[in-house]
Amino acid sequence: MSSLPTDFTHTGLPMRVLFGSGRIDSLADELDRLGLHRVMIICTPPQAEAGQQVADLAGPRAHSVYPHATMHVPVDVADAAVAYVKEHDIDGFVSVGGGSSVGLGKAVTLETGLPSIALPTTYAGSEMTPIWGLTSDGIKRTGRDPRVLPDTVIYDPDLTTTLPPHLSATSGMNAMAHAAEALYAPDTSPIITLMATEAVRSLAAALPAIVADPHDQDARAAALYGAWLSGACLGVTTMSLHHKLCHILGGTFDLPHADVHTIVLPHVLAFNLAEAPAAAAALSSALGSDDPAGALHALNQQLGVARSLQDLGMPVDGIETVVDQVSGNPYANPREVTADAIRRIVGNAFAGVEPVRG
Ligand code: NAD
């Protein structure tokens, strides 16, 4: 009986989730359930067509498509969306897309309190978290507020088949990063361990199949399931060194969000897992390897995604900038982080070498 969990705290978040191929057909019913008659459909400019298809499914409940979401939610984009809501008496909204669409929706709810439905089409997981972000003058402010959570999330893997292979792979690795860091979070729990382990297992199996055939229905369902679990882990735990580094790297050098997560994760895990044995055991079981960091590096190679920050366009003198920024801010981490350790982790990610354990 000694392996039974002892004390822990687990917070569950209240979203209603519909999962499965074709579940988008429930959208009109879900809008009726929430009593919404005049919604806007939020999406990015490239997903305007998908936004229109969603509006068609919503029928007379849809007021308009609002295709203006952009990465990292610039304040002026959020202000314009809030002004549009007020001007057109919008009574709720549907966010279709990845973290950018969901992020704009959160900014709208923060100001207006409007209810919403999320239809995720990437694996970023924002729809499962109370974390909002707003960017102005190149600086992203973030906060937690349960009011920004969508009322309903519809995970329909059919919506993800258009996500290109590269973005599918990196977005999936972004999801794995949430699960991996949740495993050693200071507020982790046995429930998180179950969800995170299953998330990593599901994503690791699905991503190579998706890159081989983006229309593989089973793989798309498995990846979206993993993304949901990863997002649910992210939503109720405190992230550590990996997320801190990626936030700084993306913001300082304007690097693509999911690619940065993909490249950095094996290097941070090679460092952190040395002092996070339970997380290491869970990841070993999920990845079928006693070297989870090496296994993720190998998976990146198999997926054919960029493996170095240098490839993404980060300048070499940026390594010291990151060392300064990360060293100056306290955050949760299972292992003490020295300036030398950050220099080694970021240097290895910059060069794209094998992750170095220990
Ligand atoms: P994204 O939403 O910017 O999408 C990337 C690109 O893919 C966009 O051009 C989009 O139009 C396109 N796209 C999305 N789904 C598609 C599909 N099915 N078919 C074709 N094209 C598609 O990127 P993302 O990685 O999902 O989200 C990144 C943003 O989300 C960042 O700003 C990040 O900080 C934020 N984020 C927030 C949280 C949170 O909890 N608040 C969690 C994860 C990510």
Tab-separated table of N, CA and C and ligand atoms in Angstrom, residues 44-47 70-73 97-103 106 121-133 140 159-164 167 171 174 178 234 257-258, ligand 1:
chain	number	residue	atom	x	y	z
A	44	THR	N	-8.083	33.683	-37.035
A	44	THR	CA	-6.980	34.456	-37.621
A	44	THR	C	-7.335	34.749	-39.085
A	45	PRO	N	-6.648	35.716	-39.716
A	45	PRO	CA	-6.950	35.999	-41.131
A	45	PRO	C	-6.835	34.755	-42.031
A	46	PRO	N	-5.786	33.914	-41.886
A	46	PRO	CA	-5.707	32.746	-42.789
A	46	PRO	C	-6.829	31.728	-42.562
A	47	GLN	N	-7.486	31.781	-41.411
A	47	GLN	CA	-8.553	30.806	-41.132
A	47	GLN	C	-9.959	31.400	-41.341
A	70	THR	N	-4.326	37.724	-33.887
A	70	THR	CA	-2.901	37.615	-34.232
A	70	THR	C	-2.134	37.089	-33.017
A	71	MET	N	-0.959	36.541	-33.310
A	71	MET	CA	-0.129	35.904	-32.273
A	71	MET	C	0.126	36.862	-31.097
A	72	HIS	N	0.030	36.353	-29.896
A	72	HIS	CA	0.383	37.048	-28.648
A	72	HIS	C	-0.557	38.204	-28.277
A	73	VAL	N	-1.697	38.313	-28.929
A	73	VAL	CA	-2.763	39.267	-28.567
A	73	VAL	C	-2.244	40.698	-28.325
A	97	GLY	N	-9.565	28.049	-33.873
A	97	GLY	CA	-8.146	28.171	-34.204
A	97	GLY	C	-7.257	27.723	-33.069
A	98	GLY	N	-6.034	28.269	-33.062
A	98	GLY	CA	-5.059	27.908	-32.039
A	98	GLY	C	-5.032	28.923	-30.916
A	99	GLY	N	-3.869	29.031	-30.292
A	99	GLY	CA	-3.719	29.916	-29.147
A	99	GLY	C	-3.981	31.375	-29.477
A	100	SER	N	-3.775	31.779	-30.720
A	100	SER	CA	-4.003	33.190	-31.079
A	100	SER	C	-5.486	33.532	-31.047
A	101	SER	N	-6.330	32.661	-31.627
A	101	SER	CA	-7.778	32.920	-31.628
A	101	SER	C	-8.344	32.804	-30.218
A	102	VAL	N	-7.941	31.747	-29.529
A	102	VAL	CA	-8.437	31.558	-28.160
A	102	VAL	C	-7.958	32.712	-27.275
A	103	GLY	N	-6.709	33.152	-27.514
A	103	GLY	CA	-6.141	34.247	-26.717
A	103	GLY	C	-6.909	35.550	-26.917
A	106	LYS	N	-10.084	35.312	-24.989
A	106	LYS	CA	-9.899	35.526	-23.549
A	106	LYS	C	-9.825	37.022	-23.233
A	121	THR	N	-7.970	24.191	-33.061
A	121	THR	CA	-7.488	23.558	-34.297
A	121	THR	C	-5.976	23.367	-34.289
A	122	THR	N	-5.321	23.669	-33.144
A	122	THR	CA	-3.909	23.305	-32.956
A	122	THR	C	-3.841	22.553	-31.626
A	123	TYR	N	-2.609	22.279	-31.173
A	123	TYR	CA	-2.447	21.507	-29.949
A	123	TYR	C	-1.936	22.369	-28.788
A	124	ALA	N	-2.036	23.708	-28.927
A	124	ALA	CA	-1.434	24.622	-27.948
A	124	ALA	C	-2.071	24.511	-26.562
A	125	GLY	N	-3.384	24.266	-26.494
A	125	GLY	CA	-4.018	23.986	-25.202
A	125	GLY	C	-4.546	25.186	-24.441
A	126	SER	N	-4.494	26.373	-25.026
A	126	SER	CA	-4.912	27.574	-24.296
A	126	SER	C	-6.362	27.495	-23.814
A	127	GLU	N	-7.213	26.794	-24.576
A	127	GLU	CA	-8.641	26.696	-24.229
A	127	GLU	C	-8.876	26.015	-22.878
A	128	MET	N	-7.861	25.331	-22.347
A	128	MET	CA	-8.004	24.624	-21.068
A	128	MET	C	-7.407	25.405	-19.911
A	129	THR	N	-6.956	26.632	-20.162
A	129	THR	CA	-6.271	27.355	-19.090
A	129	THR	C	-6.930	28.701	-18.776
A	130	PRO	N	-6.827	29.125	-17.534
A	130	PRO	CA	-7.331	30.460	-17.175
A	130	PRO	C	-6.287	31.554	-17.414
A	131	ILE	N	-5.233	31.220	-18.183
A	131	ILE	CA	-4.133	32.177	-18.391
A	131	ILE	C	-4.448	33.073	-19.594
A	132	TRP	N	-4.433	34.384	-19.385
A	132	TRP	CA	-4.608	35.317	-20.493
A	132	TRP	C	-3.287	36.040	-20.728
A	133	GLY	N	-3.111	36.595	-21.928
A	133	GLY	CA	-1.900	37.357	-22.233
A	133	GLY	C	-2.250	38.537	-23.119
A	140	LYS	N	4.893	41.006	-23.196
A	140	LYS	CA	3.643	40.275	-22.980
A	140	LYS	C	3.364	40.187	-21.483
A	159	LEU	N	-11.265	19.210	-37.622
A	159	LEU	CA	-10.850	20.606	-37.818
A	159	LEU	C	-9.331	20.735	-37.883
A	160	THR	N	-8.618	19.680	-37.507
A	160	THR	CA	-7.155	19.789	-37.439
A	160	THR	C	-6.448	19.209	-38.664
A	161	THR	N	-7.198	18.585	-39.564
A	161	THR	CA	-6.514	17.905	-40.680
A	161	THR	C	-5.842	18.896	-41.628
A	162	THR	N	-6.259	20.186	-41.586
A	162	THR	CA	-5.617	21.190	-42.451
A	162	THR	C	-4.362	21.774	-41.812
A	163	LEU	N	-4.119	21.459	-40.541
A	163	LEU	CA	-2.918	21.983	-39.878
A	163	LEU	C	-1.693	21.340	-40.552
A	164	PRO	N	-0.810	22.173	-41.165
A	164	PRO	CA	0.310	21.595	-41.928
A	164	PRO	C	1.204	20.699	-41.062
A	167	LEU	N	3.668	22.439	-38.553
A	167	LEU	CA	2.976	23.071	-37.425
A	167	LEU	C	2.327	22.031	-36.518
A	171	SER	N	3.471	22.091	-32.762
A	171	SER	CA	2.374	22.366	-31.833
A	171	SER	C	2.202	21.181	-30.879
A	174	ASN	N	4.815	21.410	-28.331
A	174	ASN	CA	4.430	22.465	-27.390
A	174	ASN	C	3.495	21.868	-26.327
A	178	HIS	N	3.925	21.188	-21.952
A	178	HIS	CA	3.014	21.469	-20.826
A	178	HIS	C	2.932	20.235	-19.917
A	234	LEU	N	-1.600	22.080	-17.944
A	234	LEU	CA	-1.084	23.451	-17.939
A	234	LEU	C	-1.992	24.379	-17.129
A	257	HIS	N	6.630	30.558	-31.653
A	257	HIS	CA	6.293	29.973	-30.346
A	257	HIS	C	6.502	28.451	-30.286
A	258	ALA	N	5.840	27.722	-31.180
A	258	ALA	CA	5.850	26.257	-31.078
A	258	ALA	C	7.237	25.685	-31.418
B	1	NAD	P1	-1.647	30.136	-33.666
B	1	NAD	O1	-2.969	30.132	-33.013
B	1	NAD	O2	-0.996	31.483	-33.885
B	1	NAD	O3	-1.732	29.371	-35.029
B	1	NAD	C1	-0.570	29.303	-35.857
B	1	NAD	C2	-0.973	29.430	-37.322
B	1	NAD	O4	-1.662	28.259	-37.691
B	1	NAD	C3	-1.916	30.596	-37.602
B	1	NAD	O5	-1.520	31.209	-38.801
B	1	NAD	C4	-3.265	29.921	-37.758
B	1	NAD	O6	-4.084	30.639	-38.642
B	1	NAD	C5	-2.872	28.578	-38.346
B	1	NAD	N1	-3.765	27.489	-38.059
B	1	NAD	C6	-4.282	27.130	-36.866
B	1	NAD	N2	-5.014	26.022	-36.967
B	1	NAD	C7	-4.987	25.655	-38.266
B	1	NAD	C8	-5.546	24.588	-39.007
B	1	NAD	N3	-6.276	23.612	-38.418
B	1	NAD	N4	-5.330	24.534	-40.339
B	1	NAD	C9	-4.546	25.460	-40.938
B	1	NAD	N5	-3.969	26.491	-40.296
B	1	NAD	C10	-4.190	26.586	-38.973
B	1	NAD	O7	-0.567	29.259	-32.866
B	1	NAD	P2	-0.640	28.337	-31.562
B	1	NAD	O8	0.689	27.700	-31.472
B	1	NAD	O9	-1.845	27.521	-31.528
B	1	NAD	O10	-0.795	29.405	-30.393
B	1	NAD	C11	0.289	30.216	-30.036
B	1	NAD	C12	-0.191	31.355	-29.154
B	1	NAD	O11	-0.979	30.841	-28.093
B	1	NAD	C13	0.951	32.105	-28.504
B	1	NAD	O12	0.606	33.462	-28.439
B	1	NAD	C14	1.019	31.493	-27.112
B	1	NAD	O13	1.616	32.362	-26.186
B	1	NAD	C15	-0.433	31.260	-26.846
B	1	NAD	N6	-0.698	30.189	-25.871
B	1	NAD	C16	-1.371	30.525	-24.745
B	1	NAD	C17	-1.670	29.563	-23.815
B	1	NAD	C18	-2.434	29.952	-22.587
B	1	NAD	O14	-2.684	29.116	-21.730
B	1	NAD	N7	-2.826	31.196	-22.459
B	1	NAD	C19	-1.292	28.228	-24.008
B	1	NAD	C20	-0.607	27.899	-25.175
B	1	NAD	C21	-0.316	28.893	-26.111
